[in-house]
Short mmCIF file of C-alpha atoms and ligand atoms in Angstrom, two decimals:
data_model
loop_
_atom_site.label_atom_id
_atom_site.label_comp_id
_atom_site.label_asym_id
_atom_site.label_seq_id
_atom_site.Cartn_x
_atom_site.Cartn_y
_atom_site.Cartn_z
CA UNK A 19 81.62 -76.30 72.16
CA UNK A 20 80.82 -79.11 74.59
CA UNK A 21 82.56 -77.91 77.75
CA UNK A 22 82.80 -80.14 80.80
CA UNK A 23 83.40 -79.20 84.45
CA UNK A 24 86.93 -80.54 84.04
CA UNK A 25 87.54 -78.19 81.08
CA UNK A 26 86.47 -75.20 83.18
CA UNK A 27 88.69 -76.31 86.05
CA UNK A 28 91.62 -76.80 83.68
CA UNK A 29 91.11 -73.34 82.24
CA UNK A 30 91.14 -71.83 85.72
CA UNK A 31 94.39 -73.60 86.54
CA UNK A 32 95.90 -72.37 83.28
CA UNK A 33 94.98 -68.74 84.04
CA UNK A 34 95.35 -68.39 87.78
CA UNK A 35 97.28 -69.88 90.67
CA UNK A 36 95.56 -71.86 93.45
CA UNK A 37 92.69 -74.31 93.54
CA UNK A 38 89.16 -73.01 92.94
CA UNK A 39 85.86 -74.38 94.14
CA UNK A 40 83.70 -75.65 91.31
CA UNK A 41 79.96 -75.03 91.06
CA UNK A 42 77.63 -76.48 88.44
CA UNK A 43 74.29 -74.93 87.65
CA UNK A 44 71.85 -76.57 85.23
CA UNK A 45 69.48 -75.38 82.54
CA UNK A 46 65.85 -76.47 82.68
CA UNK A 47 62.95 -77.87 80.76
CA UNK A 48 59.31 -77.20 81.55
CA UNK A 49 56.75 -79.92 81.01
CA UNK A 50 53.76 -77.64 81.17
CA UNK A 51 52.73 -74.26 82.62
CA UNK A 52 54.08 -71.60 80.27
CA UNK A 53 53.84 -67.86 80.99
CA UNK A 54 52.00 -68.72 84.18
CA UNK A 55 54.83 -68.02 86.63
CA UNK A 56 54.58 -64.22 86.56
CA UNK A 57 50.82 -64.59 86.87
CA UNK A 58 51.17 -66.37 90.23
CA UNK A 59 50.23 -69.68 88.61
CA UNK A 60 51.70 -73.19 88.54
CA UNK A 61 54.61 -74.63 86.56
CA UNK A 62 56.21 -78.04 86.15
CA UNK A 63 59.91 -77.60 85.37
CA UNK A 64 62.96 -79.80 85.94
CA UNK A 65 66.71 -79.20 85.89
CA UNK A 66 68.63 -80.96 83.11
CA UNK A 67 72.03 -82.45 82.38
CA UNK A 68 73.28 -79.36 80.58
CA UNK A 69 74.93 -76.83 82.78
CA UNK A 70 77.09 -73.79 83.36
CA UNK A 71 80.20 -74.47 85.43
CA UNK A 72 82.03 -71.91 87.58
CA UNK A 73 85.53 -72.26 88.94
CA UNK A 74 86.03 -69.55 91.56
CA UNK A 75 88.57 -68.71 94.27
CA UNK A 76 89.60 -65.76 96.39
CA UNK A 77 92.11 -63.51 94.65
CA UNK A 78 95.22 -62.57 96.54
CA UNK A 79 95.95 -59.21 94.93
CA UNK A 80 92.63 -57.55 95.76
CA UNK A 81 91.47 -57.47 92.13
CA UNK A 82 88.34 -59.27 90.94
CA UNK A 83 88.16 -60.73 87.48
CA UNK A 84 85.71 -62.87 85.53
CA UNK A 85 86.71 -64.83 82.45
CA UNK A 86 84.12 -66.19 80.00
CA UNK A 87 85.35 -69.24 78.14
CA UNK A 88 82.63 -68.90 75.52
CA UNK A 89 83.56 -65.35 74.61
CA UNK A 90 87.24 -65.63 75.50
CA UNK A 91 86.92 -62.32 77.33
CA UNK A 92 88.03 -60.99 80.71
CA UNK A 93 86.16 -58.47 82.80
CA UNK A 94 87.58 -56.57 85.75
CA UNK A 95 84.91 -56.06 88.37
CA UNK A 96 84.34 -52.90 90.40
CA UNK A 97 83.47 -54.59 93.67
CA UNK A 98 82.14 -51.52 95.42
CA UNK A 99 79.75 -50.29 92.81
CA UNK A 100 78.72 -52.97 90.30
CA UNK A 101 76.70 -51.35 87.49
CA UNK A 102 75.31 -52.78 84.24
CA UNK A 103 78.05 -52.80 81.59
CA UNK A 104 77.40 -51.58 78.04
CA UNK A 105 79.82 -54.27 76.93
CA UNK A 106 80.40 -57.14 77.25
CA UNK A 107 76.72 -57.87 77.87
CA UNK A 108 77.39 -61.43 79.17
CA UNK A 109 78.83 -59.97 82.35
CA UNK A 110 75.56 -58.30 83.36
CA UNK A 111 73.98 -61.59 84.44
CA UNK A 112 76.77 -61.85 87.03
CA UNK A 113 77.09 -58.19 87.95
CA UNK A 114 73.42 -58.00 88.92
CA UNK A 115 73.98 -60.87 91.34
CA UNK A 116 76.99 -59.10 92.81
CA UNK A 117 74.98 -55.86 93.12
CA UNK A 118 72.41 -57.70 95.22
CA UNK A 119 75.10 -59.12 97.51
CA UNK A 120 76.50 -55.62 98.00
CA UNK A 121 73.07 -54.03 98.55
CA UNK A 122 72.00 -56.71 100.99
CA UNK A 123 75.19 -56.29 102.99
CA UNK A 124 76.68 -59.71 102.22
CA UNK A 125 80.41 -59.11 102.02
CA UNK A 126 82.18 -60.47 98.94
CA UNK A 127 85.92 -61.09 98.94
CA UNK A 128 87.85 -60.25 95.76
CA UNK A 129 87.74 -63.27 93.47
CA UNK A 130 88.85 -64.84 90.22
CA UNK A 131 86.15 -66.64 88.33
CA UNK A 132 86.20 -68.71 85.14
CA UNK A 133 82.95 -69.97 83.69
CA UNK A 134 81.54 -71.82 80.70
CA UNK A 135 79.09 -74.54 79.88
CA UNK A 136 77.14 -76.61 77.41
CA UNK A 137 73.63 -75.14 77.48
CA UNK A 138 72.73 -73.99 74.00
CA UNK A 139 71.95 -70.27 74.09
CA UNK A 140 68.65 -68.94 72.83
CA UNK A 141 67.18 -72.44 72.87
CA UNK A 142 64.78 -71.72 75.74
CA UNK A 143 66.75 -73.89 78.17
CA UNK A 144 67.48 -71.00 80.56
CA UNK A 145 71.19 -70.66 80.15
CA UNK A 146 70.81 -67.19 81.68
CA UNK A 147 69.13 -68.46 84.87
CA UNK A 148 71.82 -71.10 85.19
CA UNK A 149 74.51 -68.40 85.05
CA UNK A 150 72.74 -66.20 87.61
CA UNK A 151 72.00 -69.07 89.99
CA UNK A 152 75.45 -70.60 89.66
CA UNK A 153 77.18 -67.31 90.39
CA UNK A 154 74.88 -66.51 93.35
CA UNK A 155 75.52 -69.99 94.74
CA UNK A 156 79.28 -69.61 94.20
CA UNK A 157 79.50 -66.22 95.94
CA UNK A 158 77.50 -67.60 98.85
CA UNK A 159 79.78 -70.63 99.21
CA UNK A 160 83.05 -68.76 98.63
CA UNK A 161 82.22 -66.15 101.26
CA UNK A 162 80.80 -68.65 103.78
CA UNK A 163 77.43 -66.95 103.98
CA UNK A 164 74.45 -69.14 104.62
CA UNK A 165 71.91 -67.44 102.42
CA UNK A 166 69.03 -69.83 101.88
CA UNK A 167 68.25 -71.09 98.40
CA UNK A 168 65.00 -69.17 98.03
CA UNK A 169 66.86 -65.92 98.66
CA UNK A 170 69.54 -66.90 96.15
CA UNK A 171 66.77 -67.55 93.64
CA UNK A 172 65.35 -64.07 94.25
CA UNK A 173 68.82 -62.55 93.89
CA UNK A 174 69.23 -64.34 90.55
CA UNK A 175 65.83 -63.16 89.35
CA UNK A 176 66.59 -59.59 90.44
CA UNK A 177 69.67 -59.65 88.25
CA UNK A 178 67.63 -60.71 85.23
CA UNK A 179 65.05 -57.97 85.90
CA UNK A 180 67.42 -55.13 86.63
CA UNK A 181 70.73 -55.82 84.91
CA UNK A 182 69.50 -57.81 81.91
CA UNK A 183 66.13 -56.12 81.48
CA UNK A 184 63.78 -59.10 81.24
CA UNK A 185 60.93 -59.07 83.74
CA UNK A 186 60.95 -62.84 84.00
CA UNK A 187 58.95 -64.94 86.44
CA UNK A 188 60.56 -67.18 89.02
CA UNK A 189 60.39 -70.54 87.21
CA UNK A 190 63.79 -70.69 85.53
CA UNK A 191 65.84 -69.65 88.55
CA UNK A 192 63.78 -71.89 90.81
CA UNK A 193 64.24 -74.92 88.58
CA UNK A 194 67.95 -74.35 88.10
CA UNK A 195 68.57 -73.98 91.83
CA UNK A 196 66.09 -76.53 93.21
CA UNK A 197 66.06 -79.32 90.61
CA UNK A 198 66.08 -82.91 91.81
CA UNK A 199 67.36 -85.89 89.82
CA UNK A 200 64.57 -87.74 87.98
CA UNK A 201 61.87 -85.48 89.43
CA UNK A 202 59.78 -82.65 88.12
CA UNK A 203 59.03 -79.73 90.41
CA UNK A 204 55.38 -78.87 90.95
CA UNK A 205 55.74 -75.23 91.86
CA UNK A 206 53.15 -72.78 93.04
CA UNK A 207 54.68 -69.49 91.89
CA UNK A 208 52.59 -67.47 94.30
CA UNK A 209 53.59 -69.10 97.58
CA UNK A 210 56.76 -70.79 96.26
CA UNK A 211 55.49 -73.99 97.85
CA UNK A 212 56.69 -76.92 95.82
CA UNK A 213 56.77 -80.65 95.70
CA UNK A 214 58.90 -83.09 93.75
CA UNK A 215 57.13 -85.68 91.66
CA UNK A 216 59.04 -88.63 90.19
CA UNK A 217 59.07 -88.43 86.41
CA UNK A 218 58.22 -91.97 85.40
CA UNK A 219 57.91 -91.90 81.66
CA UNK A 220 58.45 -95.66 81.19
CA UNK A 221 58.29 -96.28 77.41
CA UNK A 222 58.46 -92.56 76.68
CA UNK A 223 61.17 -89.99 76.62
CA UNK A 224 61.52 -86.24 76.28
CA UNK A 225 62.93 -84.96 73.03
CA UNK A 226 63.73 -81.31 72.46
CA UNK A 227 63.68 -80.02 68.90
CA UNK A 228 65.74 -76.86 68.62
CA UNK A 229 64.36 -74.66 65.86
CA UNK A 230 67.68 -72.77 65.83
CA UNK A 231 65.80 -69.52 65.43
CA UNK A 232 65.59 -66.66 67.89
CA UNK A 233 63.39 -63.92 66.53
CA UNK A 234 64.34 -60.42 67.52
CA UNK A 235 62.40 -58.42 70.10
CA UNK A 236 62.01 -61.52 72.27
CA UNK A 237 62.75 -59.62 75.45
CA UNK A 238 60.52 -56.66 74.72
CA UNK A 239 57.69 -58.94 73.56
CA UNK A 240 58.05 -60.88 76.81
CA UNK A 241 57.72 -57.71 78.86
CA UNK A 242 54.75 -56.66 76.73
CA UNK A 243 52.95 -59.95 77.50
CA UNK A 244 53.52 -59.42 81.18
CA UNK A 245 52.19 -55.90 80.90
CA UNK A 246 49.06 -57.07 79.03
CA UNK A 247 48.34 -59.54 81.83
CA UNK A 248 48.69 -56.75 84.39
CA UNK A 249 46.31 -54.57 82.37
CA UNK A 250 43.79 -57.41 82.43
CA UNK A 251 44.07 -57.74 86.20
CA UNK A 252 43.62 -53.97 86.68
CA UNK A 253 40.41 -54.02 84.62
CA UNK A 254 38.98 -57.12 86.30
CA UNK A 255 39.87 -55.80 89.73
CA UNK A 256 37.24 -53.08 89.31
CA UNK A 257 34.64 -55.85 89.29
CA UNK A 258 36.39 -58.26 91.67
CA UNK A 259 38.37 -56.20 94.20
CA UNK A 260 39.77 -59.33 95.88
CA UNK A 261 41.83 -60.44 92.87
CA UNK A 262 45.55 -59.69 92.74
CA UNK A 263 46.69 -61.68 89.72
CA UNK A 264 45.33 -63.92 86.98
CA UNK A 265 45.71 -66.79 89.45
CA UNK A 266 42.61 -65.43 91.19
CA UNK A 267 40.63 -65.19 87.96
CA UNK A 268 38.41 -67.82 86.32
CA UNK A 269 37.71 -68.34 82.65
CA UNK A 270 34.09 -67.24 83.24
CA UNK A 271 35.24 -63.95 84.70
CA UNK A 272 37.46 -63.28 81.68
CA UNK A 273 34.69 -64.14 79.21
CA UNK A 274 32.11 -62.08 81.08
CA UNK A 275 34.20 -58.92 80.71
CA UNK A 276 35.43 -59.56 77.19
CA UNK A 277 34.29 -56.15 75.90
CA UNK A 278 36.37 -54.31 78.46
CA UNK A 279 39.50 -56.41 77.87
CA UNK A 280 40.42 -54.55 74.73
CA UNK A 281 43.02 -55.21 72.04
CA UNK A 282 44.99 -58.34 72.80
CA UNK A 283 44.28 -58.27 76.54
CA UNK A 284 41.31 -60.65 76.35
CA UNK A 285 43.26 -63.33 74.45
CA UNK A 286 46.25 -63.04 76.76
CA UNK A 287 44.15 -63.37 79.90
CA UNK A 288 42.12 -66.22 78.47
CA UNK A 289 45.25 -68.20 77.65
CA UNK A 290 46.76 -67.68 81.11
CA UNK A 291 43.69 -68.69 83.12
CA UNK A 292 43.22 -71.76 80.91
CA UNK A 293 46.88 -72.71 81.29
CA UNK A 294 46.83 -72.32 85.07
CA UNK A 295 43.85 -74.70 85.21
CA UNK A 296 45.50 -77.05 82.70
CA UNK A 297 48.67 -77.47 84.77
CA UNK A 298 46.64 -78.53 87.79
CA UNK A 299 44.85 -81.18 85.74
CA UNK A 300 48.08 -82.23 84.05
CA UNK A 301 49.71 -82.91 87.40
CA UNK A 302 46.87 -85.34 88.14
CA UNK A 303 47.43 -87.02 84.76
CA UNK A 304 51.06 -87.47 85.66
CA UNK A 305 50.20 -89.00 89.02
CA UNK A 306 47.90 -91.47 87.25
CA UNK A 307 50.61 -92.15 84.63
CA UNK A 308 48.10 -91.12 82.00
CA UNK A 309 50.60 -89.82 79.46
CA UNK A 310 48.01 -89.68 76.73
CA UNK A 311 45.93 -87.16 78.67
CA UNK A 312 49.08 -85.29 79.66
CA UNK A 313 50.31 -85.13 76.07
CA UNK A 314 46.95 -83.87 74.85
CA UNK A 315 47.29 -80.95 77.26
CA UNK A 316 50.74 -80.16 75.87
CA UNK A 317 49.19 -79.80 72.41
CA UNK A 318 46.45 -77.60 73.88
CA UNK A 319 49.07 -75.42 75.52
CA UNK A 320 50.79 -75.00 72.19
CA UNK A 321 47.55 -73.99 70.53
CA UNK A 322 47.01 -71.35 73.24
CA UNK A 323 50.58 -70.09 73.07
CA UNK A 324 50.36 -69.84 69.30
CA UNK A 325 46.87 -68.40 68.77
CA UNK A 326 46.00 -66.52 71.96
CA UNK A 327 49.31 -65.62 73.56
CA UNK A 328 51.12 -65.27 70.22
CA UNK A 329 54.57 -66.27 71.34
CA UNK A 330 55.11 -68.98 68.73
CA UNK A 331 56.51 -68.55 65.23
CA UNK A 332 56.18 -70.41 61.91
CA UNK A 333 59.17 -72.64 62.67
CA UNK A 334 57.80 -73.80 66.04
CA UNK A 335 54.27 -74.21 64.71
CA UNK A 336 55.66 -76.38 61.93
CA UNK A 337 57.59 -78.59 64.36
CA UNK A 338 54.51 -79.11 66.52
CA UNK A 339 52.34 -79.78 63.50
CA UNK A 340 54.82 -82.43 62.34
CA UNK A 341 54.67 -84.00 65.79
CA UNK A 342 50.89 -84.36 65.57
CA UNK A 343 51.37 -86.67 62.58
CA UNK A 344 53.13 -89.31 64.69
CA UNK A 345 51.12 -91.66 66.86
CA UNK A 346 54.28 -92.17 68.93
CA UNK A 347 54.36 -88.51 69.92
CA UNK A 348 51.99 -88.01 72.85
CA UNK A 349 52.42 -84.26 73.11
CA UNK A 350 54.47 -81.36 71.79
CA UNK A 351 54.61 -77.63 72.33
CA UNK A 352 56.83 -74.59 72.31
CA UNK A 353 58.80 -74.41 75.56
CA UNK A 354 59.92 -71.35 77.54
CA UNK A 355 59.43 -67.73 76.55
CA UNK A 356 58.83 -68.51 72.84
CA UNK A 357 59.62 -66.70 69.56
CA UNK A 358 62.13 -69.44 68.82
CA UNK A 359 64.10 -71.98 70.79
CA UNK A 360 62.85 -75.51 71.37
CA UNK A 361 59.72 -77.54 71.24
CA UNK A 362 59.36 -80.18 73.93
CA UNK A 363 58.03 -83.51 72.72
CA UNK A 364 56.87 -86.54 74.65
CA UNK A 365 57.86 -89.43 72.38
CA UNK A 366 57.65 -93.22 72.59
CA UNK A 367 61.24 -94.42 72.98
CA UNK A 368 61.15 -96.86 70.08
CA UNK A 369 59.70 -94.23 67.78
CA UNK A 370 62.23 -91.47 68.45
CA UNK A 371 64.34 -92.58 65.48
CA UNK A 372 61.50 -92.58 62.96
CA UNK A 373 60.14 -89.29 64.32
CA UNK A 374 63.45 -87.50 64.00
CA UNK A 375 64.33 -88.97 60.64
CA UNK A 376 61.07 -87.57 59.28
CA UNK A 377 61.11 -84.18 61.01
CA UNK A 378 64.72 -83.27 60.26
CA UNK A 379 64.48 -83.32 56.44
CA UNK A 380 60.99 -81.77 56.50
CA UNK A 381 62.30 -78.87 58.60
CA UNK A 382 65.39 -78.45 56.47
CA UNK A 383 63.31 -78.41 53.32
CA UNK A 384 60.81 -75.87 54.65
CA UNK A 385 63.16 -73.46 56.41
CA UNK A 386 66.64 -74.34 55.16
CA UNK A 387 67.75 -74.91 58.76
CA UNK A 388 69.38 -78.03 60.22
CA UNK A 389 67.25 -79.05 63.18
CA UNK A 390 69.15 -79.82 66.33
CA UNK A 391 67.67 -82.28 68.81
CA UNK A 392 68.48 -83.08 72.42
CA UNK A 393 67.47 -85.93 74.63
CA UNK A 394 67.81 -84.63 78.17
CA UNK A 395 68.07 -86.28 81.57
CA UNK A 396 66.71 -84.77 84.75
CA UNK A 397 69.37 -83.78 87.27
CA UNK A 398 69.88 -82.02 90.59
CA UNK A 399 69.88 -78.26 90.85
CA UNK A 400 72.83 -75.92 91.43
CA UNK A 401 75.51 -77.52 93.59
CA UNK A 402 79.19 -77.78 94.37
CA UNK A 403 80.90 -80.51 92.40
CA UNK A 404 82.13 -83.44 94.46
CA UNK A 405 85.75 -82.26 94.37
CA UNK A 406 84.78 -78.94 95.93
CA UNK A 407 82.75 -80.70 98.61
CA UNK A 408 85.75 -82.87 99.53
CA UNK A 409 87.90 -79.76 99.73
CA UNK A 410 85.46 -77.94 102.02
CA UNK A 411 85.14 -80.96 104.28
CA UNK A 412 88.89 -81.03 104.65
CA UNK A 413 89.14 -77.36 105.65
C1 LIG B 530 60.98 -67.45 80.32
C2 LIG B 530 60.96 -66.77 81.68
C3 LIG B 530 60.16 -67.57 82.70
C4 LIG B 530 58.80 -67.96 82.17
C5 LIG B 530 58.90 -68.53 80.76
C6 LIG B 530 57.56 -68.76 80.13
O1 LIG B 530 61.68 -68.65 80.38
O2 LIG B 530 62.26 -66.58 82.16
O3 LIG B 530 60.05 -66.87 83.91
O4 LIG B 530 57.92 -66.87 82.21
O5 LIG B 530 59.66 -67.70 79.89
O6 LIG B 530 56.86 -69.71 80.85
#
């Protein structure tokens, strides 16, 4: 269902009296820098023109209620003691945010909230971060707190860790909240220093190929990867006491202690240190507008994610392999956590048609799945919609 902000506003008006404020919160892409964020590394994400929209207003009867358009379900919120709900699970993304407001002493007035959006779920476009960030932003605005954006980002991430159960890094929430139209964010996940870089792709465009698969155990596999990286750091720290994360580790250090980095730990660490270095070089490629060099690094990232980090799957490997056959595709790789979702492809604009008309039937023939593709535009991060801004200015 392609919901717009107007649809969400209309739904609110249908269900509740009064005029709500409307907040939009985007999904994200990531050009390069995968599984580096929780290793204190670098990433290069951007917010996109697919978003979750919240219509929210104070309730007058003291009750708080959230309505999900997607699930057509209501949830009555216990404002004093928000706890993870066994069902519906969609509400946990929001309840974790509320829990943080309560724990941090930010008062929250009873509210009515309607939300929905057009970010495909399970596609690796961070629909969950957009929900967490949008709700955190909405509670902040509705209650006239002035929590800064970095704290809202942390609140959103806390919710994912503690109420959803995924020990994610900071990239998705940061990109959703801080995105800037037509810019990528060069983010240092250790210091949270960042800079916007104009994304000037000229004859090229970004095409996402949605494999439409989401293999089970994604969340537990994600947490396992994070744990393997931590094991690697603990072992290397015995030799290099100054290191605190894989950010502080070089490829030479990893290779030198290969025998001690048992099981999968060596491969995981090797991928991460290579990827952290690759992102730094890739940002130089982008500055020089050298898309060929940039695209080559995307393919290298895929190779690492597939062979060393093992977060790809046959469907995604196939899509990337198909992309290598086209001279008009500069780079392609699995994007986000992996195990399904999208590949991100850097494609020459006038070859998008021929690329897709070859990949679609090939994918359907091999896996019996209709490939979905998205061409995305880069937009601003979480914000009030213009109508809400007008309303606040008038108050
Ligand atoms: C998911 C997580 C992010 C990041 C990516 C992989 O999207 O939420 O924090 O780790 O996977 O780069």
